[in-house]
Amino acid sequence: MNTNRSVLLEGVVVEEHLHLSVTEICQACSITHTHIEEWVAEGVLQPEGSNQSDWRFTGHSLRRAKIASRLVRDLEVNTPGVALALDLLEEIETLRKQLNQP
């Protein structure tokens, strides 16, 4: 009996078009405003806007915030550690892309 099924997945790249407020990022990642403030101060997240009330975050920031929240929650990594880990993860991703280029 053949049980192979084809599954069609569809996705949308949101990083370029998404702009979230501090509250929306907090809700999406189950974190507090304090986390966002600390991560912005440490350079983990780079919001658009000059005042905290004007901050808007891209899809790239959402991705980083989700990873950061898991590092804090699951591994109890502090804010400087989160910044370092995210930078290293992005460097690994860049190097992997370079290796896969013809």
PDB file of C-alpha atoms in Angstrom:
ATOM      1  CA  MET A   1       0.000   0.000   0.000  1.00  0.00           C
ATOM      2  CA  ASN A   2       1.411   3.360  -1.015  1.00  0.00           C
ATOM      3  CA  THR A   3       0.843   6.024   1.617  1.00  0.00           C
ATOM      4  CA  ASN A   4       2.874   8.784   0.006  1.00  0.00           C
ATOM      5  CA  ARG A   5       1.015  12.066  -0.068  1.00  0.00           C
ATOM      6  CA  SER A   6       2.027  15.339  -1.569  1.00  0.00           C
ATOM      7  CA  VAL A   7       1.691  18.324   0.680  1.00  0.00           C
ATOM      8  CA  LEU A   8       1.666  21.840  -0.676  1.00  0.00           C
ATOM      9  CA  LEU A   9       3.023  24.470   1.662  1.00  0.00           C
ATOM     10  CA  GLU A  10       2.565  28.143   1.045  1.00  0.00           C
ATOM     11  CA  GLY A  11       4.319  30.933   2.893  1.00  0.00           C
ATOM     12  CA  VAL A  12       4.782  34.661   2.798  1.00  0.00           C
ATOM     13  CA  VAL A  13       8.021  36.458   3.549  1.00  0.00           C
ATOM     14  CA  VAL A  14       6.991  38.969   6.179  1.00  0.00           C
ATOM     15  CA  GLU A  15      10.354  40.461   7.052  1.00  0.00           C
ATOM     16  CA  GLU A  16      10.154  43.141   4.391  1.00  0.00           C
ATOM     17  CA  HIS A  17       6.554  44.203   4.898  1.00  0.00           C
ATOM     18  CA  LEU A  18       5.798  43.725   8.581  1.00  0.00           C
ATOM     19  CA  HIS A  19       6.009  46.553  11.105  1.00  0.00           C
ATOM     20  CA  LEU A  20       5.096  45.709  14.688  1.00  0.00           C
ATOM     21  CA  SER A  21       4.746  47.857  17.782  1.00  0.00           C
ATOM     22  CA  VAL A  22       6.437  47.042  21.083  1.00  0.00           C
ATOM     23  CA  THR A  23       3.172  45.581  22.382  1.00  0.00           C
ATOM     24  CA  GLU A  24       2.734  43.387  19.305  1.00  0.00           C
ATOM     25  CA  ILE A  25       6.293  42.046  19.595  1.00  0.00           C
ATOM     26  CA  CYS A  26       5.720  41.351  23.295  1.00  0.00           C
ATOM     27  CA  GLN A  27       2.513  39.461  22.561  1.00  0.00           C
ATOM     28  CA  ALA A  28       4.032  37.474  19.695  1.00  0.00           C
ATOM     29  CA  CYS A  29       7.005  36.398  21.817  1.00  0.00           C
ATOM     30  CA  SER A  30       5.338  36.201  25.255  1.00  0.00           C
ATOM     31  CA  ILE A  31       7.809  38.675  26.733  1.00  0.00           C
ATOM     32  CA  THR A  32       7.672  41.931  28.674  1.00  0.00           C
ATOM     33  CA  HIS A  33       8.355  45.497  27.582  1.00  0.00           C
ATOM     34  CA  THR A  34      11.427  45.366  29.821  1.00  0.00           C
ATOM     35  CA  HIS A  35      12.918  42.630  27.650  1.00  0.00           C
ATOM     36  CA  ILE A  36      12.410  44.777  24.558  1.00  0.00           C
ATOM     37  CA  GLU A  37      13.994  47.813  26.226  1.00  0.00           C
ATOM     38  CA  GLU A  38      17.015  45.756  27.324  1.00  0.00           C
ATOM     39  CA  TRP A  39      17.416  44.136  23.920  1.00  0.00           C
ATOM     40  CA  VAL A  40      17.235  47.483  22.124  1.00  0.00           C
ATOM     41  CA  ALA A  41      19.823  48.950  24.515  1.00  0.00           C
ATOM     42  CA  GLU A  42      22.103  45.942  23.889  1.00  0.00           C
ATOM     43  CA  GLY A  43      21.630  46.080  20.111  1.00  0.00           C
ATOM     44  CA  VAL A  44      19.714  42.800  19.877  1.00  0.00           C
ATOM     45  CA  LEU A  45      16.796  44.630  18.255  1.00  0.00           C
ATOM     46  CA  GLN A  46      16.962  47.775  16.151  1.00  0.00           C
ATOM     47  CA  PRO A  47      13.606  49.524  16.008  1.00  0.00           C
ATOM     48  CA  GLU A  48      12.583  52.213  13.596  1.00  0.00           C
ATOM     49  CA  GLY A  49      11.515  55.426  15.314  1.00  0.00           C
ATOM     50  CA  SER A  50      13.237  57.772  17.724  1.00  0.00           C
ATOM     51  CA  ASN A  51      11.013  57.462  20.806  1.00  0.00           C
ATOM     52  CA  GLN A  52       9.950  54.238  22.451  1.00  0.00           C
ATOM     53  CA  SER A  53       6.317  55.102  21.763  1.00  0.00           C
ATOM     54  CA  ASP A  54       7.206  55.380  18.046  1.00  0.00           C
ATOM     55  CA  TRP A  55       9.232  52.167  17.849  1.00  0.00           C
ATOM     56  CA  ARG A  56       8.278  49.830  15.006  1.00  0.00           C
ATOM     57  CA  PHE A  57       9.911  46.464  14.434  1.00  0.00           C
ATOM     58  CA  THR A  58      10.413  44.550  11.196  1.00  0.00           C
ATOM     59  CA  GLY A  59       9.860  40.865  10.577  1.00  0.00           C
ATOM     60  CA  HIS A  60      13.615  40.386  11.006  1.00  0.00           C
ATOM     61  CA  SER A  61      13.324  41.871  14.501  1.00  0.00           C
ATOM     62  CA  LEU A  62      10.391  39.568  15.234  1.00  0.00           C
ATOM     63  CA  ARG A  63      12.504  36.568  14.257  1.00  0.00           C
ATOM     64  CA  ARG A  64      15.375  37.757  16.474  1.00  0.00           C
ATOM     65  CA  ALA A  65      12.995  38.465  19.372  1.00  0.00           C
ATOM     66  CA  LYS A  66      11.507  34.962  19.129  1.00  0.00           C
ATOM     67  CA  ILE A  67      14.955  33.373  19.243  1.00  0.00           C
ATOM     68  CA  ALA A  68      16.007  35.709  22.062  1.00  0.00           C
ATOM     69  CA  SER A  69      12.929  34.846  24.099  1.00  0.00           C
ATOM     70  CA  ARG A  70      13.683  31.126  23.751  1.00  0.00           C
ATOM     71  CA  LEU A  71      17.292  31.679  24.823  1.00  0.00           C
ATOM     72  CA  VAL A  72      16.122  33.559  27.914  1.00  0.00           C
ATOM     73  CA  ARG A  73      13.271  31.196  28.771  1.00  0.00           C
ATOM     74  CA  ASP A  74      14.883  27.833  28.005  1.00  0.00           C
ATOM     75  CA  LEU A  75      18.555  28.472  28.729  1.00  0.00           C
ATOM     76  CA  GLU A  76      18.394  31.485  31.085  1.00  0.00           C
ATOM     77  CA  VAL A  77      20.828  33.427  28.886  1.00  0.00           C
ATOM     78  CA  ASN A  78      21.377  37.039  29.991  1.00  0.00           C
ATOM     79  CA  THR A  79      21.001  40.018  27.660  1.00  0.00           C
ATOM     80  CA  PRO A  80      24.672  40.284  26.568  1.00  0.00           C
ATOM     81  CA  GLY A  81      24.658  36.525  25.978  1.00  0.00           C
ATOM     82  CA  VAL A  82      21.532  36.829  23.842  1.00  0.00           C
ATOM     83  CA  ALA A  83      23.224  39.500  21.720  1.00  0.00           C
ATOM     84  CA  LEU A  84      26.321  37.339  21.258  1.00  0.00           C
ATOM     85  CA  ALA A  85      24.335  34.185  20.487  1.00  0.00           C
ATOM     86  CA  LEU A  86      22.180  35.936  17.883  1.00  0.00           C
ATOM     87  CA  ASP A  87      25.213  37.479  16.195  1.00  0.00           C
ATOM     88  CA  LEU A  88      26.924  34.076  16.061  1.00  0.00           C
ATOM     89  CA  LEU A  89      23.794  32.368  14.725  1.00  0.00           C
ATOM     90  CA  GLU A  90      23.528  34.968  11.954  1.00  0.00           C
ATOM     91  CA  GLU A  91      27.219  34.525  11.130  1.00  0.00           C
ATOM     92  CA  ILE A  92      26.713  30.754  10.870  1.00  0.00           C
ATOM     93  CA  GLU A  93      23.724  31.316   8.580  1.00  0.00           C
ATOM     94  CA  THR A  94      25.781  33.638   6.359  1.00  0.00           C
ATOM     95  CA  LEU A  95      28.652  31.149   6.140  1.00  0.00           C
ATOM     96  CA  ARG A  96      26.280  28.292   5.283  1.00  0.00           C
ATOM     97  CA  LYS A  97      24.775  30.357   2.476  1.00  0.00           C
ATOM     98  CA  GLN A  98      28.259  31.084   1.135  1.00  0.00           C
ATOM     99  CA  LEU A  99      29.141  27.381   1.186  1.00  0.00           C
ATOM    100  CA  ASN A 100      25.988  26.482  -0.727  1.00  0.00           C
ATOM    101  CA  GLN A 101      26.590  28.992  -3.522  1.00  0.00           C
ATOM    102  CA  PRO A 102      27.929  27.493  -6.782  1.00  0.00           C
TER     103      PRO A 102
END
